[in-house]
Amino acid sequence: MRLPAFTDLRLRTPFQWVIIALLTAIGATAEAGWQCAEQPNGLWECTTPAPPEVIPADDNLLIPEETDTDDSEIVAPVPEETKLFAAPVPTVPLTPDTTDTTDTTDTTDTVVTTATTDTPAEKPVSTEDLPDTLDATPATAPAATSSPVVTAPPVSATAESHLIPQASKMRHSRTQDADTDRWALCPPFPQSPVNPQTTNPDEIDLQADSAQASDGNIYTLDGNAVVLYGPQRLEASTITYRQDKNELTAEGDIRFTAPGLIIDGQDATLYPDVEQGNLNNITYTLTEAHGRGTASVLDLKDRDNQHLQQASYTTCPPDNHDWELTAKEVDLDRAEGIGTARNAKLAFKGVPILYTPYITFPIDDRRRSGLLAPKIGHTEETGADISVPYYWNIAPDKDAIITPRYMSDRGLMLGGEMRYLNKHNEGTLSAEYLPSDDRFNNEDRSLVAIEHYGNPWPRLQTSVVASNVSDDRYFEDLGSSLVKASQSNLERTAEANYHGSFWGLGLKLQDFQTVDPALTRADKPYKQLPQVVFNAAPESRLLGLKFSTRAEANYFTHSDGDIIKGTRVDLQPRVSLPVHRAAWYLDPAVSLRHTAYDLDNTSNDEDNSPSRTTPVVSLDAGTFFERSSHWGDTSFVQTLEPRLFYLYVPDKNQDDIPVFDTGDYDFNFWTLFRENRFSGPDRMGDANQVAVALTTRFLDPDNGVQRFSASLGSLFYFSDRNVTLPDEPVETDDSSNIVGEITLNLARNWTAKSELQWNPHSSSTARSDQHLQYRAGPRKLINLAYRYRDDIQEQTDISFLWPLSQSWHMVGRWYYSLNDRETIETLAGLGYESCCWGAQLVGRSYINDDSDSRNTAIFFQLELKGLGRLGKKVDSALEHGILGYESSY
């Protein structure tokens, strides 16, 4: 099993593409090293040495990938790269026109050789070798084929998936939209030809204008010489095999083709029995990766060690070198899965931007420790901001990133993040430490965090989510996210939940660190040490009755020792008689809620053990009508769904009950059907009311997709609502706001959503949320939004991503408060994309907190397609600011 990865950029990745592609192709061709002898029937029979056994890959690996990936996901292992020279031994009858090997004989006929072998059966993999999370599924290793199959090199799991896409997504198509095809701005790219398979997949075909055999030792194919082996093809002007040396040479216009790969070279000398040889002046094309490059020499030292000289790689089209990665020397140790490059240089527009005299990199899916791509940025709070992460491969189920971060205005920070993943546990441990902050009175600042999820037993889940910062301004000064900067409390929670067949039991410990100095003592949240929750809902029914119950016990304490604290027990058994038919339903229910307290720190005249018992009676009823409908030439199925929900809860004075964790629900359409208007057990709202609602939908009759829906509803009260939270007035209105919701898919490119609350007593709008989105393509996106809360807020939000030309696009956001006459956030940027690279420059300014202090940041990102991204990541800022933006674009 493996962890999702931390990073997206590996400068070593292109070497992996190049070397694995070349070596796999050459190894597959060199495999057919023949030992030939004349048979009594006058034919020549040639065989190859027996190959070694294919060894199953080690599945218990961790693979670094992109940070934004979901860390909780357990990914099935990627198998190890297919071994070279792994084919069974073919037997090749050679059939030249003459059997006299003492004289050199020339023939103008094409020479064809065939070979047949048996394919070995599948080799089972021991379950002891499988990851624990996959032990329920038997697995077998793929059967070894009789001919080595050459494919494009596997994408390293260290590479970001949207930087080096899977093969199915990489093929260039001039008919694809530029928004969805990353290579659409490129000229047509060469594609490897589909080589005809031999009649029998276990056969080898040799073709030439003429063939010579001399001394029973030297066999020469001359003029358009071709070797066909499965889907692979080797072409040269001349191909010669020397039996005494086991030497295979190819000269003149060498070309090797295989699925996803084209290699051209000057000459080659191969020794198949010892798996050695060299190729000179190679140019290669990775058709599915859209990559190409050169190497002056490829030296095959043995099966596991190879050496390249003057190697290069780029995804730019021929005669274009906008970016190129080069290395003077590259050594590969396939047994260890490690490559070494010397004098490696990355150049952009002819200007070197990265250089290292020595670097190691993986050439297979095994993880390796090493430096990751640096991140560079600038903000008003930090000044120049440079991070250089180091990836540490601790163990198969553990890895970490250690990140030194230099901020010119604050100093040097050290950060780290460790992850672990095994059969029963997964999680992340994070920490940051900044000694003597230059802009914070030279005080030390720190952050620690843990996120843990466990499954120690089949029905038991555990979790721990906790964090702590050294001071209230930590996120404002050192973070870059508006969400983080707006946090008031950091939650610290530990949970354990056990699920039975029809019941569940949960235990929770909850604490908070308040990081908003504006919060008063009374506004700080209570701690729950602990909370115990029990739920049960048996599937069996007696006389159609459905039974369920919920029980909860809490102990509340507070950081201020003088505030009321104590124990709360809440119990609510419930019985209902649901009746559902095709066109209507009826669901009457009765429950009894009992809540009792045992309190400390109460005043002398207050009851330290208050309690409350209230019955709850409800009736939910609805019907469904539908008809065929038309809008122009478009057919729809229209539904009409009226619904009534009656609720009765008697009035019970609860002023002597403290409020630990209870508040008002946000009023919306679905609040109409809740049994309690409060979010916690400290208040059970009195009710004698009925909710009246009507919903209509327009559905596509072919696929059931909802094109339009509209809902309207309101509560009608038969009595005042006397139960309130402290300092809130009694509610005396005879009806609630009228709530309306509309969702509309106008066409393929337009969507709209509208929520409106109308106050019939003041004849005014109480709340309004409007959103309209136009989305004609990944780079054609406009969002218009308006948010209004009576006497609270009135905001507009405009964001867009739009092309200016085939290569240029712009992005922006303006988030504005009409009440405060102040911009909450602005974002503006410009992007450019060519065939093989792209760049984005984005500026962002946003409010840090209620004190109106602002933070301004500039992000620049350079993407070299097929290689990675350099600079401060722009995607997170755009995904946060623009609804519908996805970095995969």
Coordinates of N, CA, C and O in Angstrom, one line a residue, residues 478-594:
L478 N 1.5 34.4 8.9 CA 2.4 33.4 8.3 C 1.6 32.5 7.3 O 2.2 31.7 6.6
G479 N 0.3 32.6 7.4 CA -0.6 31.8 6.4 C -0.8 32.6 5.2 O -0.6 33.8 5.1
S480 N -1.4 31.9 4.2 CA -1.7 32.6 2.9 C -3.1 32.4 2.5 O -3.5 32.7 1.4
S481 N -3.9 31.9 3.4 CA -5.3 31.6 3.1 C -6.3 32.4 3.9 O -6.1 32.6 5.1
L482 N -7.3 33.0 3.2 CA -8.3 33.8 3.9 C -9.1 32.9 4.8 O -9.5 33.4 5.9
V483 N -9.3 31.7 4.5 CA -10.0 30.8 5.5 C -9.3 30.6 6.8 O -9.8 30.7 7.8
K484 N -8.0 30.3 6.7 CA -7.2 30.2 7.9 C -7.1 31.5 8.7 O -7.2 31.5 9.9
A485 N -7.0 32.6 8.0 CA -6.8 33.9 8.6 C -8.1 34.2 9.4 O -8.1 35.0 10.3
S486 N -9.3 33.7 9.0 CA -10.5 34.0 9.6 C -11.0 33.0 10.7 O -12.1 33.2 11.2
Q487 N -10.1 32.1 11.0 CA -10.5 31.1 12.1 C -10.6 31.8 13.4 O -9.8 32.7 13.8
S488 N -11.6 31.5 14.2 CA -11.7 32.0 15.6 C -11.3 30.9 16.6 O -10.8 31.3 17.6
N489 N -11.5 29.7 16.3 CA -11.2 28.6 17.3 C -10.5 27.4 16.5 O -11.0 27.1 15.4
L490 N -9.5 26.9 17.1 CA -8.9 25.7 16.6 C -9.4 24.5 17.4 O -9.3 24.4 18.6
E491 N -10.0 23.6 16.7 CA -10.7 22.4 17.4 C -9.6 21.3 17.6 O -8.7 21.1 16.8
R492 N -9.8 20.7 18.8 CA -9.0 19.5 19.1 C -10.0 18.4 19.5 O -10.6 18.5 20.6
T493 N -10.0 17.4 18.7 CA -11.1 16.4 18.9 C -10.5 15.0 18.8 O -9.6 14.7 17.9
A494 N -10.9 14.1 19.7 CA -10.5 12.7 19.6 C -11.9 11.9 19.7 O -12.7 12.1 20.6
E495 N -12.1 11.0 18.8 CA -13.3 10.2 18.7 C -13.1 8.7 18.5 O -12.1 8.3 17.9
A496 N -14.0 8.0 19.0 CA -14.1 6.5 18.7 C -15.5 6.2 18.5 O -16.4 6.5 19.4
N497 N -15.8 5.5 17.4 CA -17.2 5.1 17.1 C -17.3 3.6 16.8 O -16.5 3.1 15.9
Y498 N -18.2 2.9 17.4 CA -18.4 1.5 17.1 C -19.8 1.3 16.5 O -20.8 1.9 17.1
H499 N -19.9 0.6 15.5 CA -21.2 0.4 14.8 C -21.6 -1.1 14.9 O -20.9 -2.0 14.4
G500 N -22.7 -1.3 15.5 CA -23.3 -2.7 15.5 C -24.2 -2.9 14.3 O -24.3 -2.1 13.4
S501 N -25.0 -3.9 14.4 CA -25.8 -4.3 13.2 C -27.0 -3.2 13.1 O -27.4 -2.9 12.0
F502 N -27.5 -2.8 14.2 CA -28.6 -1.7 14.1 C -28.3 -0.6 15.2 O -29.2 0.1 15.4
W503 N -27.2 -0.6 15.7 CA -26.9 0.4 16.8 C -25.5 0.9 16.7 O -24.6 0.4 16.0
G504 N -25.2 2.1 17.3 CA -23.9 2.7 17.3 C -23.6 3.3 18.6 O -24.5 3.9 19.3
L505 N -22.3 3.3 19.0 CA -21.9 3.9 20.2 C -20.6 4.8 19.9 O -19.7 4.3 19.3
G506 N -20.7 6.0 20.4 CA -19.6 6.9 20.1 C -19.1 7.6 21.3 O -19.8 8.0 22.2
L507 N -17.7 7.8 21.4 CA -17.1 8.6 22.5 C -16.3 9.7 21.9 O -15.5 9.5 20.9
K508 N -16.4 10.9 22.4 CA -15.7 12.1 21.9 C -15.2 13.0 23.0 O -15.9 13.2 23.9
L509 N -13.9 13.4 22.7 CA -13.3 14.4 23.6 C -13.1 15.6 22.7 O -12.5 15.5 21.6
Q510 N -13.5 16.8 23.2 CA -13.4 18.0 22.3 C -12.9 19.2 23.1 O -13.4 19.5 24.2
D511 N -11.9 19.9 22.6 CA -11.3 21.1 23.2 C -11.1 22.1 22.1 O -11.1 21.8 20.9
F512 N -10.9 23.3 22.5 CA -10.7 24.4 21.6 C -9.5 25.3 22.0 O -9.4 25.5 23.2
Q513 N -8.8 25.9 21.0 CA -7.9 27.0 21.3 C -8.5 28.2 20.6 O -8.7 28.2 19.4
T514 N -8.8 29.2 21.3 CA -9.4 30.5 20.8 C -8.3 31.3 20.2 O -7.3 31.7 21.0
V515 N -8.3 31.7 18.9 CA -7.3 32.5 18.3 C -7.9 33.8 17.8 O -7.2 34.6 17.1
D516 N -9.1 34.1 18.3 CA -9.7 35.5 18.0 C -9.7 36.3 19.2 O -10.5 36.0 20.1
P517 N -8.9 37.3 19.4 CA -8.8 38.0 20.6 C -10.1 38.8 20.9 O -10.4 39.3 22.0
A518 N -10.9 39.0 19.8 CA -12.1 39.8 20.0 C -13.2 39.0 20.7 O -14.2 39.6 21.2
L519 N -13.1 37.7 20.8 CA -14.1 36.9 21.5 C -14.1 37.2 23.0 O -13.0 37.2 23.6
T520 N -15.3 37.4 23.6 CA -15.3 37.6 25.0 C -15.2 36.3 25.8 O -15.3 35.2 25.2
R521 N -15.1 36.4 27.1 CA -15.1 35.2 27.9 C -16.3 34.3 27.7 O -16.2 33.0 27.5
A522 N -17.4 34.9 27.6 CA -18.7 34.1 27.5 C -18.8 33.5 26.1 O -19.5 32.5 25.9
D523 N -18.1 34.1 25.1 CA -18.3 33.6 23.7 C -17.4 32.4 23.4 O -17.5 31.8 22.4
K524 N -16.4 32.2 24.3 CA -15.5 31.1 24.0 C -16.3 29.7 24.2 O -17.1 29.6 25.1
P525 N -16.0 28.8 23.3 CA -16.8 27.5 23.4 C -16.4 26.7 24.6 O -15.3 26.7 25.1
Y526 N -17.4 25.8 25.0 CA -17.2 24.9 26.0 C -16.4 23.7 25.5 O -16.4 23.3 24.3
K527 N -15.7 23.0 26.5 CA -15.0 21.8 26.2 C -15.9 20.6 26.6 O -16.6 20.7 27.6
Q528 N -15.9 19.5 25.8 CA -16.6 18.3 26.1 C -15.6 17.2 26.5 O -14.9 16.7 25.7
L529 N -15.6 16.9 27.8 CA -14.7 15.9 28.3 C -15.4 14.9 29.2 O -15.3 15.0 30.4
P530 N -16.1 13.9 28.7 CA -16.3 13.6 27.2 C -17.7 13.8 26.8 O -18.5 14.3 27.5
Q531 N -18.0 13.3 25.6 CA -19.3 13.2 25.0 C -19.5 11.7 24.7 O -18.7 11.1 24.0
V532 N -20.6 11.1 25.1 CA -20.9 9.7 24.8 C -22.3 9.7 24.1 O -23.3 10.3 24.6
V533 N -22.4 9.1 22.9 CA -23.6 9.1 22.1 C -24.0 7.7 21.8 O -23.1 6.9 21.3
F534 N -25.3 7.3 21.9 CA -25.8 6.0 21.6 C -27.0 6.2 20.7 O -27.9 7.0 21.0
N535 N -27.0 5.4 19.6 CA -28.1 5.4 18.6 C -28.5 4.0 18.3 O -27.7 3.1 18.2
A536 N -29.8 3.8 18.2 CA -30.3 2.5 17.8 C -31.6 2.6 17.0 O -32.4 3.5 17.2
A537 N -31.7 1.8 15.9 CA -32.8 1.8 15.0 C -33.0 0.4 14.5 O -32.5 0.0 13.4
P538 N -33.7 -0.5 15.2 CA -33.9 -1.9 14.8 C -34.6 -2.0 13.4 O -35.5 -1.2 13.2
E539 N -34.2 -2.9 12.6 CA -34.9 -3.0 11.3 C -36.2 -3.7 11.4 O -37.1 -3.5 10.6
S540 N -36.4 -4.6 12.4 CA -37.6 -5.3 12.6 C -38.7 -4.3 13.1 O -38.4 -3.4 13.8
R541 N -39.9 -4.6 12.6 CA -41.0 -3.7 13.0 C -42.2 -4.5 13.6 O -42.5 -5.6 13.1
L542 N -42.8 -4.0 14.6 CA -44.0 -4.6 15.2 C -45.2 -3.8 14.8 O -45.3 -2.6 15.0
L543 N -46.1 -4.5 14.1 CA -47.3 -3.9 13.5 C -47.0 -2.7 12.6 O -47.8 -1.7 12.6
G544 N -45.9 -2.8 11.9 CA -45.5 -1.7 11.0 C -44.8 -0.5 11.7 O -44.4 0.5 11.0
L545 N -44.7 -0.6 13.0 CA -44.1 0.6 13.8 C -42.6 0.5 13.7 O -41.9 -0.5 13.7
K546 N -42.0 1.7 13.5 CA -40.5 1.8 13.4 C -40.0 2.5 14.7 O -40.5 3.6 15.1
F547 N -39.1 1.8 15.4 CA -38.6 2.3 16.6 C -37.2 2.8 16.5 O -36.4 2.2 15.7
S548 N -36.8 3.8 17.2 CA -35.4 4.3 17.2 C -35.2 5.1 18.5 O -36.2 5.5 19.2
T549 N -34.0 5.3 18.9 CA -33.7 6.1 20.1 C -32.3 6.7 19.9 O -31.5 6.2 19.2
R550 N -32.2 7.8 20.6 CA -30.9 8.5 20.7 C -30.6 8.9 22.1 O -31.5 9.5 22.8
A551 N -29.4 8.6 22.6 CA -29.1 9.0 24.0 C -27.7 9.7 23.9 O -26.8 9.2 23.2
E552 N -27.5 10.7 24.7 CA -26.2 11.4 24.8 C -25.9 11.9 26.2 O -26.8 12.3 26.9
A553 N -24.7 11.7 26.6 CA -24.2 12.1 27.9 C -22.9 13.0 27.7 O -22.0 12.5 27.0
N554 N -22.9 14.1 28.3 CA -21.8 15.1 28.1 C -21.3 15.6 29.5 O -22.1 15.8 30.4
Y555 N -20.0 15.9 29.5 CA -19.5 16.7 30.6 C -18.8 17.9 30.0 O -17.9 17.8 29.3
F556 N -19.3 19.1 30.4 CA -18.9 20.3 29.9 C -18.0 21.1 30.9 O -18.4 21.2 32.1
T557 N -16.9 21.6 30.4 CA -16.0 22.4 31.2 C -15.6 23.6 30.4 O -15.8 23.6 29.2
H558 N -15.0 24.6 31.1 CA -14.6 25.8 30.4 C -13.2 26.3 30.8 O -12.8 26.0 31.9
S559 N -12.6 27.0 29.9 CA -11.3 27.6 30.2 C -11.3 28.6 31.3 O -10.4 28.8 32.1
D560 N -12.5 29.2 31.5 CA -12.7 30.1 32.6 C -13.4 29.3 33.8 O -14.5 28.8 33.6
G561 N -12.7 29.2 34.8 CA -13.2 28.3 35.9 C -14.4 28.8 36.6 O -15.0 28.1 37.4
D562 N -14.8 30.1 36.4 CA -16.0 30.6 37.2 C -17.3 30.4 36.4 O -18.4 30.7 37.0
I563 N -17.2 30.0 35.2 CA -18.4 29.8 34.4 C -19.1 28.5 34.7 O -18.4 27.5 35.0
I564 N -20.4 28.4 34.6 CA -21.1 27.2 34.9 C -20.6 26.0 34.0 O -20.4 26.2 32.8
K565 N -20.5 24.9 34.7 CA -20.1 23.7 34.0 C -20.8 22.5 34.6 O -21.5 22.7 35.6
G566 N -20.7 21.4 34.0 CA -21.4 20.2 34.6 C -21.8 19.1 33.5 O -21.3 19.1 32.4
T567 N -22.6 18.2 34.0 CA -23.0 17.1 33.2 C -24.4 17.2 32.6 O -25.3 17.8 33.2
R568 N -24.6 16.7 31.4 CA -25.9 16.7 30.7 C -26.1 15.4 30.1 O -25.3 14.7 29.5
V569 N -27.4 14.9 30.4 CA -27.8 13.6 29.8 C -29.1 13.9 29.0 O -30.0 14.5 29.5
D570 N -29.1 13.5 27.8 CA -30.2 13.7 26.9 C -30.7 12.4 26.3 O -29.8 11.6 25.7
L571 N -32.0 12.1 26.3 CA -32.5 10.8 25.9 C -33.8 11.1 25.1 O -34.7 11.8 25.5
Q572 N -33.9 10.5 23.9 CA -35.1 10.7 23.1 C -35.5 9.4 22.3 O -35.0 9.1 21.2
P573 N -36.4 8.6 22.9 CA -36.9 7.4 22.1 C -38.0 7.9 21.2 O -38.7 8.9 21.4
R574 N -38.1 7.2 20.0 CA -39.0 7.7 19.0 C -39.7 6.5 18.3 O -39.1 5.4 18.1
V575 N -41.0 6.6 18.0 CA -41.7 5.6 17.3 C -42.5 6.3 16.2 O -43.1 7.3 16.4
S576 N -42.5 5.6 15.0 CA -43.3 6.2 13.9 C -43.9 5.1 13.1 O -43.6 3.9 13.3
L577 N -44.9 5.4 12.3 CA -45.6 4.5 11.4 C -45.6 5.0 10.0 O -46.6 5.5 9.5
P578 N -44.5 4.8 9.3 CA -44.4 5.3 7.9 C -45.2 4.5 7.0 O -45.1 3.2 7.0
V579 N -45.9 5.1 6.1 CA -46.7 4.4 5.0 C -46.3 5.1 3.7 O -46.5 6.3 3.6
H580 N -45.7 4.3 2.8 CA -45.3 4.9 1.5 C -46.0 4.2 0.4 O -46.0 3.0 0.3
R581 N -46.6 5.0 -0.5 CA -47.2 4.4 -1.7 C -46.6 5.1 -2.9 O -45.8 6.1 -2.8
A582 N -47.0 4.7 -4.1 CA -46.4 5.2 -5.3 C -46.6 6.7 -5.5 O -45.8 7.5 -6.0
A583 N -47.8 7.2 -5.1 CA -48.2 8.6 -5.3 C -48.3 9.4 -4.1 O -48.6 10.6 -4.1
W584 N -48.1 8.8 -2.9 CA -48.2 9.6 -1.7 C -47.5 8.9 -0.5 O -47.1 7.7 -0.6
Y585 N -47.3 9.6 0.5 CA -46.7 9.0 1.7 C -47.2 9.7 3.0 O -47.7 10.8 2.9
L586 N -47.2 9.0 4.1 CA -47.7 9.5 5.4 C -46.8 8.9 6.5 O -46.5 7.7 6.5
D587 N -46.3 9.8 7.3 CA -45.3 9.4 8.3 C -45.6 10.1 9.7 O -45.0 11.1 10.0
P588 N -46.5 9.5 10.5 CA -46.8 10.1 11.8 C -45.7 9.6 12.8 O -45.2 8.4 12.7
A589 N -45.3 10.4 13.7 CA -44.2 10.0 14.7 C -44.5 10.7 16.0 O -45.0 11.8 16.1
V590 N -44.1 10.0 17.1 CA -44.1 10.5 18.5 C -42.8 10.1 19.1 O -42.3 9.0 19.0
S591 N -42.3 11.1 19.9 CA -41.1 10.9 20.6 C -41.2 11.6 22.0 O -42.0 12.5 22.1
L592 N -40.3 11.2 22.9 CA -40.3 11.8 24.2 C -38.8 12.2 24.5 O -37.9 11.3 24.5
R593 N -38.6 13.5 24.7 CA -37.2 14.0 24.9 C -37.0 14.4 26.4 O -37.8 15.3 26.9
H594 N -36.1 13.7 27.0 CA -35.8 14.1 28.4 C -34.3 14.5 28.5 O -33.4 13.8 28.1

